């Protein structure tokens, strides 16, 4: 048990309202469509919304697992397209404030499901608070969602700067969301790289663009994922293309690609990153 490599992807962005949860949900569905076993962790510890977005009923959350009231398997709910969802722990308790016994329990809980999982997508909260930083640092891949707004670019840069200067992270993948043209997405990426290249020692990699699409709003009103509700929409086709690219991302041989290391890193932030 425990040696099955799991791709851990943190979806973040700094600013609220850039569509992180929509990206997380629809990317999860598109990856599942490729035959991957996908789990989506709602890591917004204060304002969880994956279940609301998909119209799902939640009885237990990650908080119940942390408190030892149930197993992780009791919390997981089935989402559309075969994806599995771990609802967020409600309240404001930080993962980094867990007791040693809670640490061990959480690591064990995730390691028990690791061999039945290929991809774990972590939908982080908005902002650059402690819980966001903890989840992003623990993940193997960081997918930064940005929109063509000055505040989005500024906040994305602030997040990259914090992670780079305080935690030594230097590789980020960028997804342009709600762009009106493909060129708008590339221009947005260029704006961000122009600033990071000048002031930071980081490498940004362009993942692609998700177009602005009215189908997203219609799907949200129906409490369904656009990928499921409108599979032929331009937005859904874009998610399919992004998922195909994500599916080619390498799985490292070191423990950073394993689920246990993700949780270990999450609850004990001082754990060193393997070379």
PDB file of C-alpha atoms in Angstrom:
ATOM      1  CA  UNK A   1       0.000   0.000   0.000  1.00  0.00           C
ATOM      2  CA  UNK A   2       1.015   3.586  -0.522  1.00  0.00           C
ATOM      3  CA  UNK A   3       3.418   3.366  -3.462  1.00  0.00           C
ATOM      4  CA  UNK A   4       0.886   4.155  -6.170  1.00  0.00           C
ATOM      5  CA  UNK A   5       1.787   7.570  -7.642  1.00  0.00           C
ATOM      6  CA  UNK A   6      -1.047  10.082  -7.467  1.00  0.00           C
ATOM      7  CA  UNK A   7      -1.006  13.346  -9.399  1.00  0.00           C
ATOM      8  CA  UNK A   8      -1.867  16.099  -6.891  1.00  0.00           C
ATOM      9  CA  UNK A   9      -2.959  19.367  -8.516  1.00  0.00           C
ATOM     10  CA  UNK A  10      -3.786  22.488  -6.500  1.00  0.00           C
ATOM     11  CA  UNK A  11      -6.092  24.895  -8.342  1.00  0.00           C
ATOM     12  CA  UNK A  12      -5.551  28.392  -7.014  1.00  0.00           C
ATOM     13  CA  UNK A  13      -5.410  32.009  -8.136  1.00  0.00           C
ATOM     14  CA  UNK A  14      -5.262  34.490  -5.298  1.00  0.00           C
ATOM     15  CA  UNK A  15      -8.287  36.570  -6.208  1.00  0.00           C
ATOM     16  CA  UNK A  16     -11.830  35.348  -5.632  1.00  0.00           C
ATOM     17  CA  UNK A  17     -14.221  35.182  -8.559  1.00  0.00           C
ATOM     18  CA  UNK A  18     -11.764  33.926 -11.177  1.00  0.00           C
ATOM     19  CA  UNK A  19     -13.574  30.600 -11.513  1.00  0.00           C
ATOM     20  CA  UNK A  20     -11.320  28.251  -9.512  1.00  0.00           C
ATOM     21  CA  UNK A  21     -14.139  25.943  -8.445  1.00  0.00           C
ATOM     22  CA  UNK A  22     -15.589  25.755 -11.946  1.00  0.00           C
ATOM     23  CA  UNK A  23     -12.145  24.921 -13.285  1.00  0.00           C
ATOM     24  CA  UNK A  24     -11.589  22.298 -10.574  1.00  0.00           C
ATOM     25  CA  UNK A  25     -14.918  20.565 -11.155  1.00  0.00           C
ATOM     26  CA  UNK A  26     -14.828  20.565 -14.945  1.00  0.00           C
ATOM     27  CA  UNK A  27     -11.162  19.592 -15.164  1.00  0.00           C
ATOM     28  CA  UNK A  28     -11.950  16.689 -12.841  1.00  0.00           C
ATOM     29  CA  UNK A  29     -14.775  15.575 -15.135  1.00  0.00           C
ATOM     30  CA  UNK A  30     -12.650  15.927 -18.267  1.00  0.00           C
ATOM     31  CA  UNK A  31      -9.845  13.853 -16.708  1.00  0.00           C
ATOM     32  CA  UNK A  32     -12.357  11.212 -15.636  1.00  0.00           C
ATOM     33  CA  UNK A  33     -13.530  11.155 -19.254  1.00  0.00           C
ATOM     34  CA  UNK A  34      -9.983  10.117 -20.183  1.00  0.00           C
ATOM     35  CA  UNK A  35     -10.280   7.116 -17.901  1.00  0.00           C
ATOM     36  CA  UNK A  36      -8.514   8.586 -14.892  1.00  0.00           C
ATOM     37  CA  UNK A  37      -9.723   7.846 -11.356  1.00  0.00           C
ATOM     38  CA  UNK A  38     -10.274  11.353 -10.016  1.00  0.00           C
ATOM     39  CA  UNK A  39     -10.990  12.764  -6.589  1.00  0.00           C
ATOM     40  CA  UNK A  40     -11.830  16.420  -5.922  1.00  0.00           C
ATOM     41  CA  UNK A  41     -10.959  17.837  -2.512  1.00  0.00           C
ATOM     42  CA  UNK A  42     -12.859  20.993  -1.604  1.00  0.00           C
ATOM     43  CA  UNK A  43     -10.130  22.782   0.317  1.00  0.00           C
ATOM     44  CA  UNK A  44     -12.028  25.978   1.029  1.00  0.00           C
ATOM     45  CA  UNK A  45     -12.208  25.540   4.798  1.00  0.00           C
ATOM     46  CA  UNK A  46     -14.435  28.569   5.284  1.00  0.00           C
ATOM     47  CA  UNK A  47     -16.783  28.811   2.299  1.00  0.00           C
ATOM     48  CA  UNK A  48     -17.052  25.356   0.763  1.00  0.00           C
ATOM     49  CA  UNK A  49     -18.996  25.380  -2.496  1.00  0.00           C
ATOM     50  CA  UNK A  50     -18.220  22.337  -4.654  1.00  0.00           C
ATOM     51  CA  UNK A  51     -21.272  20.525  -3.257  1.00  0.00           C
ATOM     52  CA  UNK A  52     -23.447  23.606  -3.841  1.00  0.00           C
ATOM     53  CA  UNK A  53     -22.195  24.012  -7.408  1.00  0.00           C
ATOM     54  CA  UNK A  54     -23.153  20.409  -8.165  1.00  0.00           C
ATOM     55  CA  UNK A  55     -26.348  20.279  -6.125  1.00  0.00           C
ATOM     56  CA  UNK A  56     -25.055  17.484  -3.890  1.00  0.00           C
ATOM     57  CA  UNK A  57     -26.211  16.650  -0.383  1.00  0.00           C
ATOM     58  CA  UNK A  58     -23.435  16.519   2.213  1.00  0.00           C
ATOM     59  CA  UNK A  59     -23.842  14.790   5.570  1.00  0.00           C
ATOM     60  CA  UNK A  60     -20.239  14.617   6.732  1.00  0.00           C
ATOM     61  CA  UNK A  61     -17.103  16.587   5.892  1.00  0.00           C
ATOM     62  CA  UNK A  62     -13.350  16.407   6.286  1.00  0.00           C
ATOM     63  CA  UNK A  63     -13.823  17.931   9.745  1.00  0.00           C
ATOM     64  CA  UNK A  64     -15.505  14.701  10.889  1.00  0.00           C
ATOM     65  CA  UNK A  65     -12.505  12.691   9.668  1.00  0.00           C
ATOM     66  CA  UNK A  66     -10.091  15.017  11.474  1.00  0.00           C
ATOM     67  CA  UNK A  67     -12.094  14.645  14.683  1.00  0.00           C
ATOM     68  CA  UNK A  68     -12.019  10.859  14.343  1.00  0.00           C
ATOM     69  CA  UNK A  69     -15.792  10.603  14.069  1.00  0.00           C
ATOM     70  CA  UNK A  70     -15.722   8.655  10.801  1.00  0.00           C
ATOM     71  CA  UNK A  71     -13.439   7.302   8.083  1.00  0.00           C
ATOM     72  CA  UNK A  72     -12.562   9.209   4.925  1.00  0.00           C
ATOM     73  CA  UNK A  73     -14.572   6.657   2.957  1.00  0.00           C
ATOM     74  CA  UNK A  74     -17.667   7.751   4.934  1.00  0.00           C
ATOM     75  CA  UNK A  75     -17.167  11.355   3.810  1.00  0.00           C
ATOM     76  CA  UNK A  76     -16.551  10.792   0.110  1.00  0.00           C
ATOM     77  CA  UNK A  77     -19.579  11.474  -2.074  1.00  0.00           C
ATOM     78  CA  UNK A  78     -20.108  10.442  -5.669  1.00  0.00           C
ATOM     79  CA  UNK A  79     -20.165  13.269  -8.161  1.00  0.00           C
ATOM     80  CA  UNK A  80     -21.076  13.315 -11.843  1.00  0.00           C
ATOM     81  CA  UNK A  81     -18.968  11.431 -14.358  1.00  0.00           C
ATOM     82  CA  UNK A  82     -17.627   9.017 -11.763  1.00  0.00           C
ATOM     83  CA  UNK A  83     -15.563  11.588  -9.869  1.00  0.00           C
ATOM     84  CA  UNK A  84     -15.408  11.368  -6.091  1.00  0.00           C
ATOM     85  CA  UNK A  85     -15.634  14.443  -3.880  1.00  0.00           C
ATOM     86  CA  UNK A  86     -14.322  15.155  -0.382  1.00  0.00           C
ATOM     87  CA  UNK A  87     -16.447  18.002   1.032  1.00  0.00           C
ATOM     88  CA  UNK A  88     -14.544  20.721   2.867  1.00  0.00           C
ATOM     89  CA  UNK A  89     -14.202  20.873   6.602  1.00  0.00           C
ATOM     90  CA  UNK A  90     -16.529  23.637   7.733  1.00  0.00           C
ATOM     91  CA  UNK A  91     -15.271  26.358  10.037  1.00  0.00           C
ATOM     92  CA  UNK A  92     -11.855  27.945  10.232  1.00  0.00           C
ATOM     93  CA  UNK A  93      -9.625  25.311  11.819  1.00  0.00           C
ATOM     94  CA  UNK A  94      -6.279  25.320  10.058  1.00  0.00           C
ATOM     95  CA  UNK A  95      -4.789  22.043   8.923  1.00  0.00           C
ATOM     96  CA  UNK A  96      -1.458  23.097  10.407  1.00  0.00           C
ATOM     97  CA  UNK A  97      -2.970  23.284  13.895  1.00  0.00           C
ATOM     98  CA  UNK A  98      -3.915  19.625  14.101  1.00  0.00           C
ATOM     99  CA  UNK A  99      -2.674  17.462  16.953  1.00  0.00           C
ATOM    100  CA  UNK A 100      -0.119  14.708  16.242  1.00  0.00           C
ATOM    101  CA  UNK A 101      -2.884  12.110  16.556  1.00  0.00           C
ATOM    102  CA  UNK A 102      -5.035  14.015  14.046  1.00  0.00           C
ATOM    103  CA  UNK A 103      -2.007  14.284  11.735  1.00  0.00           C
ATOM    104  CA  UNK A 104      -1.506  10.531  11.794  1.00  0.00           C
ATOM    105  CA  UNK A 105      -5.198   9.837  11.304  1.00  0.00           C
ATOM    106  CA  UNK A 106      -5.463  12.099   8.279  1.00  0.00           C
ATOM    107  CA  UNK A 107      -2.360  10.634   6.654  1.00  0.00           C
ATOM    108  CA  UNK A 108      -3.680   7.131   7.232  1.00  0.00           C
ATOM    109  CA  UNK A 109      -7.110   8.071   5.883  1.00  0.00           C
ATOM    110  CA  UNK A 110      -5.725   9.326   2.576  1.00  0.00           C
ATOM    111  CA  UNK A 111      -3.143   6.576   2.217  1.00  0.00           C
ATOM    112  CA  UNK A 112      -5.904   3.964   2.430  1.00  0.00           C
ATOM    113  CA  UNK A 113      -7.545   5.298  -0.730  1.00  0.00           C
ATOM    114  CA  UNK A 114      -4.335   6.062  -2.626  1.00  0.00           C
ATOM    115  CA  UNK A 115      -4.190   2.823  -4.588  1.00  0.00           C
ATOM    116  CA  UNK A 116      -7.644   3.505  -6.009  1.00  0.00           C
ATOM    117  CA  UNK A 117      -6.829   6.974  -7.278  1.00  0.00           C
ATOM    118  CA  UNK A 118      -4.890   8.556 -10.156  1.00  0.00           C
ATOM    119  CA  UNK A 119      -5.512  12.290  -9.714  1.00  0.00           C
ATOM    120  CA  UNK A 120      -6.361  14.428  -6.691  1.00  0.00           C
ATOM    121  CA  UNK A 121      -7.549  17.945  -7.578  1.00  0.00           C
ATOM    122  CA  UNK A 122      -7.469  20.409  -4.696  1.00  0.00           C
ATOM    123  CA  UNK A 123      -9.838  23.364  -5.028  1.00  0.00           C
ATOM    124  CA  UNK A 124      -8.295  26.028  -2.771  1.00  0.00           C
ATOM    125  CA  UNK A 125      -9.942  29.035  -1.186  1.00  0.00           C
ATOM    126  CA  UNK A 126      -9.480  32.583  -2.433  1.00  0.00           C
ATOM    127  CA  UNK A 127      -6.698  34.751  -1.079  1.00  0.00           C
ATOM    128  CA  UNK A 128      -3.268  33.915   0.286  1.00  0.00           C
ATOM    129  CA  UNK A 129      -4.198  32.740   3.780  1.00  0.00           C
ATOM    130  CA  UNK A 130      -2.406  30.006   5.708  1.00  0.00           C
ATOM    131  CA  UNK A 131      -4.681  27.183   4.552  1.00  0.00           C
ATOM    132  CA  UNK A 132      -4.296  28.168   0.888  1.00  0.00           C
ATOM    133  CA  UNK A 133      -0.513  28.271   1.193  1.00  0.00           C
ATOM    134  CA  UNK A 134      -0.496  24.915   3.000  1.00  0.00           C
ATOM    135  CA  UNK A 135      -2.493  23.155   0.288  1.00  0.00           C
ATOM    136  CA  UNK A 136      -0.558  24.751  -2.574  1.00  0.00           C
ATOM    137  CA  UNK A 137       2.843  23.947  -1.053  1.00  0.00           C
ATOM    138  CA  UNK A 138       1.813  20.343  -0.471  1.00  0.00           C
ATOM    139  CA  UNK A 139       0.651  19.761  -4.044  1.00  0.00           C
ATOM    140  CA  UNK A 140       2.842  18.438  -6.814  1.00  0.00           C
ATOM    141  CA  UNK A 141       1.416  20.787  -9.459  1.00  0.00           C
ATOM    142  CA  UNK A 142       0.112  24.331  -9.022  1.00  0.00           C
ATOM    143  CA  UNK A 143      -2.498  25.448 -11.553  1.00  0.00           C
ATOM    144  CA  UNK A 144      -2.927  29.206 -11.351  1.00  0.00           C
ATOM    145  CA  UNK A 145      -6.277  30.442 -12.689  1.00  0.00           C
ATOM    146  CA  UNK A 146      -6.215  34.028 -13.950  1.00  0.00           C
ATOM    147  CA  UNK A 147      -8.653  36.320 -15.739  1.00  0.00           C
ATOM    148  CA  UNK A 148      -8.058  39.459 -17.768  1.00  0.00           C
ATOM    149  CA  UNK A 149      -8.574  41.879 -14.896  1.00  0.00           C
ATOM    150  CA  UNK A 150      -5.871  43.999 -13.258  1.00  0.00           C
ATOM    151  CA  UNK A 151      -6.845  42.679  -9.811  1.00  0.00           C
ATOM    152  CA  UNK A 152      -6.545  39.063 -10.950  1.00  0.00           C
ATOM    153  CA  UNK A 153      -3.076  39.605 -12.409  1.00  0.00           C
ATOM    154  CA  UNK A 154      -1.954  41.568  -9.333  1.00  0.00           C
ATOM    155  CA  UNK A 155      -3.224  38.928  -6.910  1.00  0.00           C
ATOM    156  CA  UNK A 156      -1.772  36.071  -8.966  1.00  0.00           C
ATOM    157  CA  UNK A 157       1.603  37.807  -8.914  1.00  0.00           C
ATOM    158  CA  UNK A 158       1.341  38.352  -5.144  1.00  0.00           C
ATOM    159  CA  UNK A 159       0.671  34.638  -4.625  1.00  0.00           C
ATOM    160  CA  UNK A 160       3.576  33.596  -6.872  1.00  0.00           C
ATOM    161  CA  UNK A 161       5.874  36.071  -5.112  1.00  0.00           C
ATOM    162  CA  UNK A 162       4.917  34.770  -1.665  1.00  0.00           C
ATOM    163  CA  UNK A 163       5.372  31.124  -2.643  1.00  0.00           C
ATOM    164  CA  UNK A 164       8.664  31.857  -4.388  1.00  0.00           C
ATOM    165  CA  UNK A 165      10.334  34.103  -1.840  1.00  0.00           C
ATOM    166  CA  UNK A 166       9.086  32.467   1.365  1.00  0.00           C
ATOM    167  CA  UNK A 167       8.875  28.817   0.317  1.00  0.00           C
ATOM    168  CA  UNK A 168      11.230  28.431  -2.632  1.00  0.00           C
ATOM    169  CA  UNK A 169       8.572  27.360  -5.135  1.00  0.00           C
ATOM    170  CA  UNK A 170       9.607  28.245  -8.678  1.00  0.00           C
ATOM    171  CA  UNK A 171       7.318  26.449 -11.141  1.00  0.00           C
ATOM    172  CA  UNK A 172       3.698  27.367 -11.814  1.00  0.00           C
ATOM    173  CA  UNK A 173       1.250  26.440 -14.539  1.00  0.00           C
ATOM    174  CA  UNK A 174      -1.114  29.163 -15.770  1.00  0.00           C
ATOM    175  CA  UNK A 175      -4.655  28.768 -17.086  1.00  0.00           C
ATOM    176  CA  UNK A 176      -6.413  31.795 -18.573  1.00  0.00           C
ATOM    177  CA  UNK A 177     -10.114  31.667 -17.721  1.00  0.00           C
ATOM    178  CA  UNK A 178     -13.146  33.430 -19.203  1.00  0.00           C
ATOM    179  CA  UNK A 179     -11.161  34.841 -22.130  1.00  0.00           C
ATOM    180  CA  UNK A 180     -13.065  36.198 -25.116  1.00  0.00           C
ATOM    181  CA  UNK A 181     -10.469  35.021 -27.641  1.00  0.00           C
ATOM    182  CA  UNK A 182      -7.508  32.611 -27.583  1.00  0.00           C
ATOM    183  CA  UNK A 183      -5.214  35.586 -28.143  1.00  0.00           C
ATOM    184  CA  UNK A 184      -6.642  37.310 -25.061  1.00  0.00           C
ATOM    185  CA  UNK A 185      -5.562  34.291 -23.043  1.00  0.00           C
ATOM    186  CA  UNK A 186      -2.024  34.398 -24.419  1.00  0.00           C
ATOM    187  CA  UNK A 187      -1.824  38.144 -23.852  1.00  0.00           C
ATOM    188  CA  UNK A 188      -2.880  37.609 -20.251  1.00  0.00           C
ATOM    189  CA  UNK A 189      -0.121  35.033 -19.792  1.00  0.00           C
ATOM    190  CA  UNK A 190       2.354  37.449 -21.378  1.00  0.00           C
ATOM    191  CA  UNK A 191       1.355  40.223 -18.946  1.00  0.00           C
ATOM    192  CA  UNK A 192       1.980  37.950 -15.988  1.00  0.00           C
ATOM    193  CA  UNK A 193       5.294  36.588 -17.249  1.00  0.00           C
ATOM    194  CA  UNK A 194       6.544  40.079 -18.038  1.00  0.00           C
ATOM    195  CA  UNK A 195       6.282  40.953 -14.347  1.00  0.00           C
ATOM    196  CA  UNK A 196       7.534  37.641 -12.944  1.00  0.00           C
ATOM    197  CA  UNK A 197      10.504  37.551 -15.337  1.00  0.00           C
ATOM    198  CA  UNK A 198      11.534  40.981 -14.167  1.00  0.00           C
ATOM    199  CA  UNK A 199      11.264  40.513 -10.421  1.00  0.00           C
ATOM    200  CA  UNK A 200      11.216  36.784  -9.605  1.00  0.00           C
ATOM    201  CA  UNK A 201      13.211  33.666 -10.381  1.00  0.00           C
ATOM    202  CA  UNK A 202      10.261  31.515 -11.455  1.00  0.00           C
ATOM    203  CA  UNK A 203       9.129  29.558 -14.504  1.00  0.00           C
ATOM    204  CA  UNK A 204       5.543  29.948 -15.685  1.00  0.00           C
ATOM    205  CA  UNK A 205       4.084  27.430 -18.115  1.00  0.00           C
ATOM    206  CA  UNK A 206       0.999  28.205 -20.179  1.00  0.00           C
ATOM    207  CA  UNK A 207      -1.601  25.452 -19.966  1.00  0.00           C
ATOM    208  CA  UNK A 208      -4.238  27.013 -22.190  1.00  0.00           C
ATOM    209  CA  UNK A 209      -7.397  29.073 -22.212  1.00  0.00           C
ATOM    210  CA  UNK A 210     -10.989  28.498 -21.149  1.00  0.00           C
ATOM    211  CA  UNK A 211     -13.267  30.804 -23.181  1.00  0.00           C
ATOM    212  CA  UNK A 212     -16.012  32.973 -21.789  1.00  0.00           C
ATOM    213  CA  UNK A 213     -19.174  30.958 -22.351  1.00  0.00           C
ATOM    214  CA  UNK A 214     -22.783  31.641 -21.355  1.00  0.00           C
ATOM    215  CA  UNK A 215     -23.192  27.882 -20.948  1.00  0.00           C
ATOM    216  CA  UNK A 216     -21.261  28.134 -17.683  1.00  0.00           C
ATOM    217  CA  UNK A 217     -23.827  30.492 -16.164  1.00  0.00           C
ATOM    218  CA  UNK A 218     -26.682  28.279 -17.358  1.00  0.00           C
ATOM    219  CA  UNK A 219     -25.015  25.200 -15.872  1.00  0.00           C
ATOM    220  CA  UNK A 220     -24.452  26.954 -12.534  1.00  0.00           C
ATOM    221  CA  UNK A 221     -28.139  27.873 -12.392  1.00  0.00           C
ATOM    222  CA  UNK A 222     -28.956  24.194 -12.902  1.00  0.00           C
ATOM    223  CA  UNK A 223     -26.378  23.222 -10.248  1.00  0.00           C
ATOM    224  CA  UNK A 224     -24.543  21.098 -12.768  1.00  0.00           C
ATOM    225  CA  UNK A 225     -21.053  21.099 -14.237  1.00  0.00           C
ATOM    226  CA  UNK A 226     -20.923  22.674 -17.690  1.00  0.00           C
ATOM    227  CA  UNK A 227     -18.863  19.706 -18.936  1.00  0.00           C
ATOM    228  CA  UNK A 228     -21.780  17.424 -18.103  1.00  0.00           C
ATOM    229  CA  UNK A 229     -24.704  19.749 -18.887  1.00  0.00           C
ATOM    230  CA  UNK A 230     -23.361  21.176 -22.155  1.00  0.00           C
ATOM    231  CA  UNK A 231     -20.689  18.731 -23.386  1.00  0.00           C
ATOM    232  CA  UNK A 232     -20.466  20.316 -26.846  1.00  0.00           C
ATOM    233  CA  UNK A 233     -20.126  23.898 -25.641  1.00  0.00           C
ATOM    234  CA  UNK A 234     -16.906  25.724 -26.469  1.00  0.00           C
ATOM    235  CA  UNK A 235     -16.094  25.820 -22.764  1.00  0.00           C
ATOM    236  CA  UNK A 236     -16.439  22.029 -22.400  1.00  0.00           C
ATOM    237  CA  UNK A 237     -14.323  21.412 -25.493  1.00  0.00           C
ATOM    238  CA  UNK A 238     -11.643  23.667 -24.001  1.00  0.00           C
ATOM    239  CA  UNK A 239     -11.681  21.700 -20.746  1.00  0.00           C
ATOM    240  CA  UNK A 240     -11.264  18.513 -22.760  1.00  0.00           C
ATOM    241  CA  UNK A 241      -8.194  19.990 -24.462  1.00  0.00           C
ATOM    242  CA  UNK A 242      -6.720  21.157 -21.154  1.00  0.00           C
ATOM    243  CA  UNK A 243      -7.332  17.743 -19.569  1.00  0.00           C
ATOM    244  CA  UNK A 244      -5.482  16.047 -22.424  1.00  0.00           C
ATOM    245  CA  UNK A 245      -2.518  18.322 -21.727  1.00  0.00           C
ATOM    246  CA  UNK A 246      -2.703  17.763 -17.959  1.00  0.00           C
ATOM    247  CA  UNK A 247      -2.792  14.028 -18.580  1.00  0.00           C
ATOM    248  CA  UNK A 248       0.705  14.242 -20.086  1.00  0.00           C
ATOM    249  CA  UNK A 249       2.237  15.900 -17.008  1.00  0.00           C
ATOM    250  CA  UNK A 250       4.900  13.591 -15.571  1.00  0.00           C
ATOM    251  CA  UNK A 251       4.487  11.605 -12.404  1.00  0.00           C
ATOM    252  CA  UNK A 252       7.743  11.937 -10.462  1.00  0.00           C
ATOM    253  CA  UNK A 253       9.348   8.861  -8.984  1.00  0.00           C
ATOM    254  CA  UNK A 254      10.016  10.597  -5.679  1.00  0.00           C
ATOM    255  CA  UNK A 255       7.507  10.676  -2.788  1.00  0.00           C
ATOM    256  CA  UNK A 256       6.190  14.115  -3.779  1.00  0.00           C
ATOM    257  CA  UNK A 257       4.044  12.290  -6.289  1.00  0.00           C
ATOM    258  CA  UNK A 258       2.513  10.082  -3.637  1.00  0.00           C
ATOM    259  CA  UNK A 259      -0.645  10.881  -1.741  1.00  0.00           C
ATOM    260  CA  UNK A 260       0.928  10.197   1.643  1.00  0.00           C
ATOM    261  CA  UNK A 261       3.590  12.810   1.020  1.00  0.00           C
ATOM    262  CA  UNK A 262       0.909  15.340   0.055  1.00  0.00           C
ATOM    263  CA  UNK A 263      -0.886  14.874   3.365  1.00  0.00           C
ATOM    264  CA  UNK A 264       2.364  14.690   5.333  1.00  0.00           C
ATOM    265  CA  UNK A 265       3.449  17.960   3.761  1.00  0.00           C
ATOM    266  CA  UNK A 266       0.029  19.465   4.368  1.00  0.00           C
ATOM    267  CA  UNK A 267      -0.114  18.811   8.098  1.00  0.00           C
ATOM    268  CA  UNK A 268       3.619  19.188   8.751  1.00  0.00           C
ATOM    269  CA  UNK A 269       4.748  22.116   6.562  1.00  0.00           C
ATOM    270  CA  UNK A 270       8.384  21.789   7.641  1.00  0.00           C
ATOM    271  CA  UNK A 271       8.810  18.533   5.679  1.00  0.00           C
ATOM    272  CA  UNK A 272      11.496  19.098   3.051  1.00  0.00           C
ATOM    273  CA  UNK A 273      10.704  18.730  -0.611  1.00  0.00           C
ATOM    274  CA  UNK A 274      12.652  15.852  -2.166  1.00  0.00           C
ATOM    275  CA  UNK A 275      15.131  16.870  -4.836  1.00  0.00           C
TER     276      UNK A 275
END
